Coordinates of C-alpha atoms and ligand atoms in Angstrom, one line a residue:
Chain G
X335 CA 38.9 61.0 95.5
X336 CA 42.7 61.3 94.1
X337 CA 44.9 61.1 96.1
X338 CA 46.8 64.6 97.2
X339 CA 49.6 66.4 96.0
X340 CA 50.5 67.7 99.2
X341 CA 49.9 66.6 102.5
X342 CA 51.1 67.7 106.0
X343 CA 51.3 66.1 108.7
X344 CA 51.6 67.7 112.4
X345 CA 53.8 70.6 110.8
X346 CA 55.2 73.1 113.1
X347 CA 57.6 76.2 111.9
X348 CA 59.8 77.9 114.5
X349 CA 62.1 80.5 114.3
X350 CA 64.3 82.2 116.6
X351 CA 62.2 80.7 119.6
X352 CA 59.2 81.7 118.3
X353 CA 56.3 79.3 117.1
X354 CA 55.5 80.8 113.7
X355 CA 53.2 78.0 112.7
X356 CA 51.6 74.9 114.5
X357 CA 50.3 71.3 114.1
X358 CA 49.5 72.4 110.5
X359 CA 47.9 69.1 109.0
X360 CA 46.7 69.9 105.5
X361 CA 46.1 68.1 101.6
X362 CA 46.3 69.8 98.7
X363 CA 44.1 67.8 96.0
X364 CA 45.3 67.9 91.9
X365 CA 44.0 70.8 90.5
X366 CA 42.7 72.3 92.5
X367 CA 42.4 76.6 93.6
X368 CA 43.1 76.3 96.9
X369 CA 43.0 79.6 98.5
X370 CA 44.6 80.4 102.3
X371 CA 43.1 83.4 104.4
X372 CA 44.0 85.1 107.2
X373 CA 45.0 88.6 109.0
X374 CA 48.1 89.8 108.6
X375 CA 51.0 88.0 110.4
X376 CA 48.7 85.0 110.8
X377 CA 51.6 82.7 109.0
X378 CA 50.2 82.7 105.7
X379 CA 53.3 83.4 103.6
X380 CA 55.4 81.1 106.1
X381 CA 53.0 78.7 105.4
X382 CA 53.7 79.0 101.8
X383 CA 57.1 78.8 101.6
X384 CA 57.2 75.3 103.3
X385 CA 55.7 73.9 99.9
X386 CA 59.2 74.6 97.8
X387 CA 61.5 74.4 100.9
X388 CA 62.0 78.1 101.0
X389 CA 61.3 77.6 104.4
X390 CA 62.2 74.6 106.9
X391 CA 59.4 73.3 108.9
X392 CA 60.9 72.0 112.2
X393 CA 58.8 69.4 113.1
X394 CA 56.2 67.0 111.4
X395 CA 56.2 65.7 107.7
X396 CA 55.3 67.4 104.4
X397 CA 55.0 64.5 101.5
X398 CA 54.5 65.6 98.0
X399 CA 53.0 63.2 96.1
X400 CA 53.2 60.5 98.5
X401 CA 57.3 61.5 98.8
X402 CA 58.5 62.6 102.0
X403 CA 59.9 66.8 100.5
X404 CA 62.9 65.8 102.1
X405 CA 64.4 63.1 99.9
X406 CA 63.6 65.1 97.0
X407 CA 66.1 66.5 95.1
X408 CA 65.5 70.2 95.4
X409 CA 65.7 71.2 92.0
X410 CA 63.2 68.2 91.2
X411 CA 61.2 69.9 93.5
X412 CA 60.9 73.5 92.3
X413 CA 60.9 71.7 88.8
X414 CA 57.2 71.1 89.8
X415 CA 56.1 73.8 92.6
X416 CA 57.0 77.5 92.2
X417 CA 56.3 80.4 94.2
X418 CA 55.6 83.8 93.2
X419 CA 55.7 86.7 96.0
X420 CA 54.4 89.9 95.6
X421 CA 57.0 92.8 95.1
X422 CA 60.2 93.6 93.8
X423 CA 61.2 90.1 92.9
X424 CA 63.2 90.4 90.0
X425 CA 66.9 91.4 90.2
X426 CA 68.6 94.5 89.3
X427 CA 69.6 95.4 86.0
X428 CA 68.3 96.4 82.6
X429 CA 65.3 93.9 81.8
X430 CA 66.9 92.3 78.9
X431 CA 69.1 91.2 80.6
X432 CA 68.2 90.2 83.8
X433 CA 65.6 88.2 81.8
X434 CA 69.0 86.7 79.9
X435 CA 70.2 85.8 83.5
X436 CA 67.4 83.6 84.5
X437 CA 67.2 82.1 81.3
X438 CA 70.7 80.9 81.1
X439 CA 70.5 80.1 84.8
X440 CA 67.0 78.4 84.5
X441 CA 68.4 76.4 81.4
X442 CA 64.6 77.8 79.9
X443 CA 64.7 77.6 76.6
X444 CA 63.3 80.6 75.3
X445 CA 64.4 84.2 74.7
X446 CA 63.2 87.4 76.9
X447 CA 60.6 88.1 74.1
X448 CA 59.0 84.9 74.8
X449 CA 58.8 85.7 77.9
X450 CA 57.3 88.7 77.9
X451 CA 54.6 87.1 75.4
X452 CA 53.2 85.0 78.0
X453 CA 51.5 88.1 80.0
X454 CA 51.2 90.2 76.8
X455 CA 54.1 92.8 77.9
X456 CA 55.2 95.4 75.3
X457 CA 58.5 94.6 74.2
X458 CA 59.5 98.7 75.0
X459 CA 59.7 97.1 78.6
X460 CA 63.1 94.9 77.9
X461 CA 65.3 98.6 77.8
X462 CA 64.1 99.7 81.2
X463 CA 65.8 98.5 84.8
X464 CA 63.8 96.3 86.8
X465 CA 64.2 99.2 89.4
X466 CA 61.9 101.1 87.2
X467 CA 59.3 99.1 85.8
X468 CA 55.8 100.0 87.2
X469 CA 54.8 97.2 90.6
X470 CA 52.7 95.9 88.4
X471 CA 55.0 95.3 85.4
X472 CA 57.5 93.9 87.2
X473 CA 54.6 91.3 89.1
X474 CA 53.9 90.4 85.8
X475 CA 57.1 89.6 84.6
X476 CA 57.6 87.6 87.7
X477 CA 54.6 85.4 87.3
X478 CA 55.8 85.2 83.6
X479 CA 58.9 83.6 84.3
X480 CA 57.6 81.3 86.5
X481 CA 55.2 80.2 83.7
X482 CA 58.0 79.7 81.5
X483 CA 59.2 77.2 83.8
X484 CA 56.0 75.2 83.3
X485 CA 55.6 73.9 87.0
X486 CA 52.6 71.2 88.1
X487 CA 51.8 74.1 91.2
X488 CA 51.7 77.5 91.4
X489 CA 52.3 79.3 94.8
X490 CA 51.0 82.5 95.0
X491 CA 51.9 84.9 97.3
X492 CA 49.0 88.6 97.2
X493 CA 50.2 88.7 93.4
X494 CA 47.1 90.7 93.0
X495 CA 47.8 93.1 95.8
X496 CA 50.5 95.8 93.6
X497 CA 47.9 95.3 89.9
X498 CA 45.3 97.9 88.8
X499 CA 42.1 95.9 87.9
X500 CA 42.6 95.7 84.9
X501 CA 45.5 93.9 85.5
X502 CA 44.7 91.7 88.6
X503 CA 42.1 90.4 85.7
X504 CA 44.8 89.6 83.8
X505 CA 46.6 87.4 86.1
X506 CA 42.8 86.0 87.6
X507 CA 42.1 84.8 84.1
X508 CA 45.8 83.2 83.3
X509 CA 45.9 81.2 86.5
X510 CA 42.1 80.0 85.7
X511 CA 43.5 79.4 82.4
X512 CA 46.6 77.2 84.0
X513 CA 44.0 75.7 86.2
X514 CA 42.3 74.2 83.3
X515 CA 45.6 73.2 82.0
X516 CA 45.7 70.4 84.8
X517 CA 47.6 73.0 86.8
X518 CA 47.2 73.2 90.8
X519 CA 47.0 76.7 92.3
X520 CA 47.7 77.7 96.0
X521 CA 47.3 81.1 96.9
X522 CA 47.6 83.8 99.5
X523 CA 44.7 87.0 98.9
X524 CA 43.7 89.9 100.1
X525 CA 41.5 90.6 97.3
X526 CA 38.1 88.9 98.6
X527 CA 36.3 89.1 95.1
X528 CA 38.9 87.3 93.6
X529 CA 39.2 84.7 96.5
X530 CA 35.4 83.9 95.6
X531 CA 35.5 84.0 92.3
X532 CA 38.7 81.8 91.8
X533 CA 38.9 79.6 95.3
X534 CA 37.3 76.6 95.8
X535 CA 38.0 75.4 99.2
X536 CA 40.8 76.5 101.8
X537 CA 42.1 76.9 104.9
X538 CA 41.9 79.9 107.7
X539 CA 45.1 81.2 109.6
X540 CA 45.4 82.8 113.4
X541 CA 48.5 82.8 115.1
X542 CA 50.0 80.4 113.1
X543 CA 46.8 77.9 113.5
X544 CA 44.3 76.6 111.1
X545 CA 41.0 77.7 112.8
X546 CA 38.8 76.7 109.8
X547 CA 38.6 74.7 106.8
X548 CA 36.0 75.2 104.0
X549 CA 34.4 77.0 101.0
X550 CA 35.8 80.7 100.6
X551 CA 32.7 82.1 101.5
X552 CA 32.6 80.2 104.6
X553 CA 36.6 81.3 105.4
X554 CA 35.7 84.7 104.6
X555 CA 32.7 84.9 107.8
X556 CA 36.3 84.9 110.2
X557 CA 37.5 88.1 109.8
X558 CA 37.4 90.0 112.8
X559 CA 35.8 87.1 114.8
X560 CA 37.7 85.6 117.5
X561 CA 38.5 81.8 117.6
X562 CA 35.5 79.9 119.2
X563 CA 32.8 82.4 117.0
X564 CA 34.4 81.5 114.1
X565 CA 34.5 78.2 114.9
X566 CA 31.2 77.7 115.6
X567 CA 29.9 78.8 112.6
Chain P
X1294 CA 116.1 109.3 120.9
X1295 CA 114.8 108.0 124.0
X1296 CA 114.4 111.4 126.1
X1297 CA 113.9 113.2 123.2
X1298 CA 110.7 111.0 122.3
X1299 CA 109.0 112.6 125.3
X1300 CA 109.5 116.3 124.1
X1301 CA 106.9 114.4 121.4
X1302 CA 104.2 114.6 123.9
X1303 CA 104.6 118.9 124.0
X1304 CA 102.7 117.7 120.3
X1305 CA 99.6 115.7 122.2
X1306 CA 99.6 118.4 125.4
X1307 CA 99.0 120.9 122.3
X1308 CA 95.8 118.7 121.2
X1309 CA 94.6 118.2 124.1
X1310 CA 94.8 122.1 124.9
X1311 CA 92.3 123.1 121.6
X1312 CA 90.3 120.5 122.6
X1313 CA 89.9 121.8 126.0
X1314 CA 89.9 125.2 124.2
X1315 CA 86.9 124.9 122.2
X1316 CA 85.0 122.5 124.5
X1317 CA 85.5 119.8 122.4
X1318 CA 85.1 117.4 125.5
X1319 CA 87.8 115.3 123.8
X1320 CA 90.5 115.7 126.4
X1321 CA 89.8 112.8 128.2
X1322 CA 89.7 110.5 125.2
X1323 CA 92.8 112.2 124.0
X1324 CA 94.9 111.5 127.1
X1325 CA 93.9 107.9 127.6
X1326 CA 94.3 107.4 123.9
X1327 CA 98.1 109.1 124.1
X1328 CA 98.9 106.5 127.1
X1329 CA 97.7 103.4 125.3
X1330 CA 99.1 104.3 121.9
X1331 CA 102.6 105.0 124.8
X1332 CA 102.1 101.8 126.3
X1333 CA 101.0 99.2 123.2
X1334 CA 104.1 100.8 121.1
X1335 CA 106.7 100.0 123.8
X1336 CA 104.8 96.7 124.4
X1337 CA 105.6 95.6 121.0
X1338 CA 108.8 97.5 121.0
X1339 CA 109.9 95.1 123.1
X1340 CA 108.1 92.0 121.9
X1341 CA 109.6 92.6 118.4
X1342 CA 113.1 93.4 119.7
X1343 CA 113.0 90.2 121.5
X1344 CA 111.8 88.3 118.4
X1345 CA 114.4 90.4 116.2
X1346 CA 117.0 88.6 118.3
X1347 CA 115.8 85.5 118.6
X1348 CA 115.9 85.3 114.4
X1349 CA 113.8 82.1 114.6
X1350 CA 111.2 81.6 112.0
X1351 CA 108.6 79.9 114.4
X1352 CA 108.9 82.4 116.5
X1353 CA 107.6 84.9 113.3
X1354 CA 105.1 83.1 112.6
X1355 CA 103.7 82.9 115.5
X1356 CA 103.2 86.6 116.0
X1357 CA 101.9 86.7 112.5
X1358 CA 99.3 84.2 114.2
X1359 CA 98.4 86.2 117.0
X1360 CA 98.1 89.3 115.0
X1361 CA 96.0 87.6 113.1
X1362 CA 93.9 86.4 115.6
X1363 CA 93.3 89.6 117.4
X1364 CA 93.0 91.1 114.3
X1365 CA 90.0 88.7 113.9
X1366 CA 88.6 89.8 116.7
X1367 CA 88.5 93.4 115.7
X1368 CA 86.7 91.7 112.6
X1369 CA 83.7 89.9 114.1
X1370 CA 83.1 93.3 116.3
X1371 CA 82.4 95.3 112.8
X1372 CA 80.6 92.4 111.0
X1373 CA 78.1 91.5 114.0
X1374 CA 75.1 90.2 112.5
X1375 CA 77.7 87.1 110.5
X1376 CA 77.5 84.3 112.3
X1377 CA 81.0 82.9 112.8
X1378 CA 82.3 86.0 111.6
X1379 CA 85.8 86.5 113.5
X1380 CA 86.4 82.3 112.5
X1381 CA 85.5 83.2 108.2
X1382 CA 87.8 86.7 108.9
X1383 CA 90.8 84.5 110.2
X1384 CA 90.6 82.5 107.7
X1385 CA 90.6 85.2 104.9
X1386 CA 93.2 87.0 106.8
X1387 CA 95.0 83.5 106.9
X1388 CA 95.1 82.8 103.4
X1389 CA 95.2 86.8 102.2
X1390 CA 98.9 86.9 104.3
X1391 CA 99.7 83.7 103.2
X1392 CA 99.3 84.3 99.2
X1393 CA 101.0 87.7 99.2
X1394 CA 103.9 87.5 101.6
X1395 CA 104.0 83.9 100.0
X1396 CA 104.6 85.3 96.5
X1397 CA 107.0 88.2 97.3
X1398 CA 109.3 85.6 99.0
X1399 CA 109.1 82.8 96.2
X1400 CA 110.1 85.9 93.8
X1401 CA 112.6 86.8 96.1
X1402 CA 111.5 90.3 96.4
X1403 CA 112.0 89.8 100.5
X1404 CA 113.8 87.4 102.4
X1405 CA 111.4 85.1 105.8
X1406 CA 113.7 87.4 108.1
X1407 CA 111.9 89.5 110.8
X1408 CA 112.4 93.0 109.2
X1409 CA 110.9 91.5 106.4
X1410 CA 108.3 89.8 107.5
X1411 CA 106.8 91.2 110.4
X1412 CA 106.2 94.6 109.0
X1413 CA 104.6 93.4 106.1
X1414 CA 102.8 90.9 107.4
X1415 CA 100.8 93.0 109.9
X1416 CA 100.3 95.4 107.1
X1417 CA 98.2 92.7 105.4
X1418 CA 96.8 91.5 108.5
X1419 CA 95.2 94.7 109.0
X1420 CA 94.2 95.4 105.3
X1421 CA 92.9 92.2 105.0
X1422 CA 91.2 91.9 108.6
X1423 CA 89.2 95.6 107.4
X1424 CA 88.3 93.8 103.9
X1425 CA 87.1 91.1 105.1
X1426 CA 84.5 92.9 107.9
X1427 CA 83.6 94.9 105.5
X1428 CA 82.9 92.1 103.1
X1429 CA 81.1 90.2 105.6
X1430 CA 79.2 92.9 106.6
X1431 CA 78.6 94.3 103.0
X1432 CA 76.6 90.6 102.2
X1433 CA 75.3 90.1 105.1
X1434 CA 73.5 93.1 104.4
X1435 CA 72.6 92.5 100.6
X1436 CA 71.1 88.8 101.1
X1437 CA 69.1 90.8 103.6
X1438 CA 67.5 93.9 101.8
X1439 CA 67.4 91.8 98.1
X1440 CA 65.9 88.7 100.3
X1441 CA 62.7 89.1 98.4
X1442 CA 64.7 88.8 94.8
X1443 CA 66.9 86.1 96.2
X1444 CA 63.9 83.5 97.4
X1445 CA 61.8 83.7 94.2
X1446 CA 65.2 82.9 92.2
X1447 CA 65.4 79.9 94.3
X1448 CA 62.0 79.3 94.0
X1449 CA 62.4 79.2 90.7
X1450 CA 65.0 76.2 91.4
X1451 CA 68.4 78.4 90.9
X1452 CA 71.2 77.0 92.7
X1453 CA 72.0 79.4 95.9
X1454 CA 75.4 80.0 94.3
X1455 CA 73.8 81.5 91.4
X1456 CA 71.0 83.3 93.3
X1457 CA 73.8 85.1 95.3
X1458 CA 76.2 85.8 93.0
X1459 CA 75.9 89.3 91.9
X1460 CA 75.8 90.2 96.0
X1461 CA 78.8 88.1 96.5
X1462 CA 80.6 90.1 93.7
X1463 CA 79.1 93.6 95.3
X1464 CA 80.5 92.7 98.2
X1465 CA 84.0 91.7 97.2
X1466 CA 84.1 94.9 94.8
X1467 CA 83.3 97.4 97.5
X1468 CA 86.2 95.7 100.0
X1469 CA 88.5 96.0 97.5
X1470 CA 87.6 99.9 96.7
X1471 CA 89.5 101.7 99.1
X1472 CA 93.0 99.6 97.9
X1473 CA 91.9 100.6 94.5
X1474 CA 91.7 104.2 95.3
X1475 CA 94.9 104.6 97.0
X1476 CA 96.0 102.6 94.5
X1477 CA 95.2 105.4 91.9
X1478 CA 96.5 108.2 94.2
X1479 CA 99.4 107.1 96.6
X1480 CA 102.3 109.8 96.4
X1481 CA 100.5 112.4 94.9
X1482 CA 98.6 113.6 98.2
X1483 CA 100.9 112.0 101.2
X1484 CA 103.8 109.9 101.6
X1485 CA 102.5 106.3 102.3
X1486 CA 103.7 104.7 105.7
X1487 CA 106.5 102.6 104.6
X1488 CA 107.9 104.7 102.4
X1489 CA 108.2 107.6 105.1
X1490 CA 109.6 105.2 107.8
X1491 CA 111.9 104.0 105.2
X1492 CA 113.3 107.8 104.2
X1493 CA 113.5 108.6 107.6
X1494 CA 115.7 105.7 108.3
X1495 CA 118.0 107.0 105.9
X1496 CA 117.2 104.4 102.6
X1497 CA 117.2 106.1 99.2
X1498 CA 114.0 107.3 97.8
X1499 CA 114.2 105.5 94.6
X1500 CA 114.7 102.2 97.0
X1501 CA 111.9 103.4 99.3
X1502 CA 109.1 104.0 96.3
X1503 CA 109.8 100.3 94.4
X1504 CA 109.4 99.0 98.2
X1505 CA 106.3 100.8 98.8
X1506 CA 104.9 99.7 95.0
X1507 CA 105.0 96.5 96.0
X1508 CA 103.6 96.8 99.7
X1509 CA 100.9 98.0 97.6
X1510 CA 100.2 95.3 95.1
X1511 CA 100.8 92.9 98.0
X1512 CA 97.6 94.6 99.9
X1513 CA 95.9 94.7 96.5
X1514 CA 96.1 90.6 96.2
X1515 CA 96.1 90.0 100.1
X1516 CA 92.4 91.9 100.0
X1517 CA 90.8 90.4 97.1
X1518 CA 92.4 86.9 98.4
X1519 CA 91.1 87.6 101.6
X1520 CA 87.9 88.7 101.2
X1521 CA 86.6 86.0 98.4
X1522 CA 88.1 83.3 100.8
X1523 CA 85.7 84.9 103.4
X1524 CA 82.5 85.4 101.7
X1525 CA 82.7 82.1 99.8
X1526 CA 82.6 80.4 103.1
X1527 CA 80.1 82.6 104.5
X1528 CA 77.5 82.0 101.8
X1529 CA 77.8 78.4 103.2
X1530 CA 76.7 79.9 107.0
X1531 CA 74.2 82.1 105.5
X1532 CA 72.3 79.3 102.9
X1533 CA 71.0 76.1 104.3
X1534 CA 72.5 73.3 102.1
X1535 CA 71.5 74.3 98.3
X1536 CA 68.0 75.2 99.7
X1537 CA 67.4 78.6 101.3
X1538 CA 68.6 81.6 103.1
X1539 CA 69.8 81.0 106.8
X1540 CA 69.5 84.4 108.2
Ligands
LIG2466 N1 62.7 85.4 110.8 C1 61.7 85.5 111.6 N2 61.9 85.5 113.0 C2 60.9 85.6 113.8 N3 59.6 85.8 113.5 C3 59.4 85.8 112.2 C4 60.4 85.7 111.1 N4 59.8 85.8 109.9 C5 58.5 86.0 110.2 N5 58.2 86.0 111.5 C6 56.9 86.2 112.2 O1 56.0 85.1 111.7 C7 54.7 85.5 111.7 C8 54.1 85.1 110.4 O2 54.6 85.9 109.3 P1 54.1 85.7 107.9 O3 54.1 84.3 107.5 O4 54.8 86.7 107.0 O5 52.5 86.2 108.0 P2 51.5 86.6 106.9 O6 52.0 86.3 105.6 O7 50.2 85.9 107.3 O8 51.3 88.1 107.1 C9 54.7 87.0 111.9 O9 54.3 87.3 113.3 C10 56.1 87.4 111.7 O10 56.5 88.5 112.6
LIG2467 MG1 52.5 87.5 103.9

């Protein structure tokens, strides 16, 4: 087996007192779809963030490619691992130029045309504000821009939850797509038929816990069970 | 003068009448109001006449730095949620005061004497001190409602400075708004502060209006000095390091 790209070890979140996530040991293999379930408020998206440092676990130790995340540089870091939320992400302003904005800031080098190639947006899109671009639009710009940036891992976030099916399609067959670029996927879903057909293997959140590890199908049997059912299984 | 100031009060006995009038339940605020606004005034009546005769710089200064400290205070009351808030005010309020009176003296526009000084200087103390709460408050605010836009920029790998930017320039721009406004209207409504105290004191109008354009300009800089000082530093509270938001 390679070895992992992530790994945590005894990771614990807190915040304002509370214990948002605990003794979270984990490894994320190369390439893999790695796919985390869970009710709502079950940690998932806090989980998440700790892969790019948007959020600061408090105890225990996250390595990323055998590197402790800390002694990274953080731009090295997000160089290589992404995360892509579901929402208004984008900030305000016609899309043009707010597309201008991250690619200056981003130092991508590419124009707001190119980036609207990559998901197969109509160009009509660039003279509308972000404010007013359809959820779905504005997902798929998101997840454009982060392809730009041509990161090792993808973080996904319920990017699926704001698309028509049509367009949760879409963005199902572009991350299989990065997948068999080389790409590693890790991703938060709602969407159960995507979770099978994309997810290989992953992990089960309750109050902040792993309660099960294993094949989506397998994950998907703990819904609405209580700990020790589930765990049986 | 003296007696004749307390014929002044027939003015809040008349307020506190129509409020009692039309049930306005105000009286009570009204009369405990007229007695503090009664006692603070004399308090600093004397306190200035004192520091008026004393003519010592330090001793100007000092009040400057008290004022400023209450004023700081009043700051970290209307910003709540900013960590450190009265400490980022005082410092904006520090620097605000310190670049405008600072400039009108190195032109020579006003001598460091107390008539000068202490006048204008609590003029920018206040301005700055409402700027800067406002600023505070304003970002603090921002970062929070466009969390979701600033976290993917970061995610992306944009430095926090950029990723806050356009809230850091909101925020400035909607202190600075209500200088700008009186800006555009001062004289054509009402008769600013200074330059009524100044008329009533006897100076000449034309004398009273060139003071009162510069009191203004002085806010103008004290504000944006202020509250730029302020927010800068507070961005450093409210990211951790060059890596997230801390709120
Ligand atoms: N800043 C915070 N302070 C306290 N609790 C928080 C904070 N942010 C999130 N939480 C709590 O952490 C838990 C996990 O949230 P989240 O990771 O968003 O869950 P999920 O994505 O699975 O719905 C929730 O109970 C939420 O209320
Ligand atoms: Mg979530």
């Amino acid at each position: 087996m390679s070895k992992p790209v992530f790994k945590f070890e005894n990771v614990y979140l807190e915040k304002n007192g509370k214990t948002i996530l605990e003794d979270i040991n984990l490894e994320i293999f190369p390439n893999e779809f790695f796919v985390i379930l869970g009710e709502n408020g079950s940690g998932k998206s806090s989980l998440l963030k700790l892969f790019n440092r948007l959020e600061l676990n408090t105890k225990g130790r996250i390595y990323f490619n055998g590197e402790d995340i800390e002694d990274i540089p953080i731009h090295k870091l997000r160089d290589k691992v992404i995360m892509i939320m579901q929402g208004a992400t984008l900030f305000e302003g016609k899309v043009k130029k707010v597309l201008e904005t991250y690619i200056k800031k981003l130092n991508l080098n590419k124009t707001p045309e190119d980036i609207l190639d990559i998901m197969g947006l109509n160009y009509s899109n660039l003279e509308k504000n972000t404010e007013n671009l359809s959820g779905g639009e504005g997902q798929l710009i998101a997840i454009s821009l982060a392809i730009a940036k041509n990161p090792d891992i993808f973080l996904l976030d319920e990017i699926t939850s704001a698309l028509s099916i049509t367009m949760g399609a879409l963005v199902r067959n572009k991350m299989k797509e990065l997948q068999k670029q080389g790409k590693t996927i890790i991703c938060i879903t709602h969407n159960m038929e995507n979770a099978v057909e994309v997810g290989e293997r992953g992990i089960f959140l309750k109050d902040g816990k792993i309660i099960k590890r294993g094949s989506v199908k397998e994950l998907i049997e703990c819904f609405g069970k209580d700990e020790e059912k589930c765990i049986k299984r | 003068m003296y007696q004749k100031v307390v014929y002044s009060a027939i003015l809040l006995i008349i307020a506190i009448g129509i409020s009692y009038y039309n049930k306005l339940k105000a009286e009570k605020d009204l009369i405990i109001g007229g007695i503090r606004a009664a006692v603070q005034l004399v308090l600093i009546g004397y306190v200035l006449h004192y520091i008026f005769a004393l003519d010592k710089l330090w001793a100007q200064i000092l009040l400057l730095f008290i004022m400023s400290i209450i004023a700081s205070h009043t700051a970290k009351g209307r910003a709540k949620e900013v960590k450190n808030a009265g400490f980022l005010a005082f410092l904006g309020i520090i620097s605000g005061t310190f670049v405008s009176i600072g400039v009108l003296l190195a032109v020579g526009f006003i001598t460091p004497e107390p008539k000068y000084l202490i006048p204008l200087g609590g003029m920018v103390i206040g301005n700055t001190m409402t700027a800067s709460a406002l600023a505070l408050d304003r970002f603090h605010s921002e970062l929070k409602t466009n969390l979701p836009k600033i976290l993917f920029a970061l995610s992306l790998g944009m430095s926090t400075k950029d990723a806050s930017i356009f809230y850091i320039r909101k925020s400035i721009r909607a202190a600075m708004t209500p200088i700008i406004n009186t800006l555009k209207i001062v004289g054509l409504i009402q008769l600013p502060g200074a330059m009524t105290g100044m008329l009533v004191a006897g100076a000449s109008p034309m004398k009273a209006a060139m003071f009162q354009l510069a009191i203004m300009y002085m806010i103008a800089a004290a504000v944006s000095t202020g509250s730029s000082v302020a927010l800068l530093l507070a961005r450093k509270d409210l990211f951790y390091k060059d890596i997230t938001v801390n709120i």
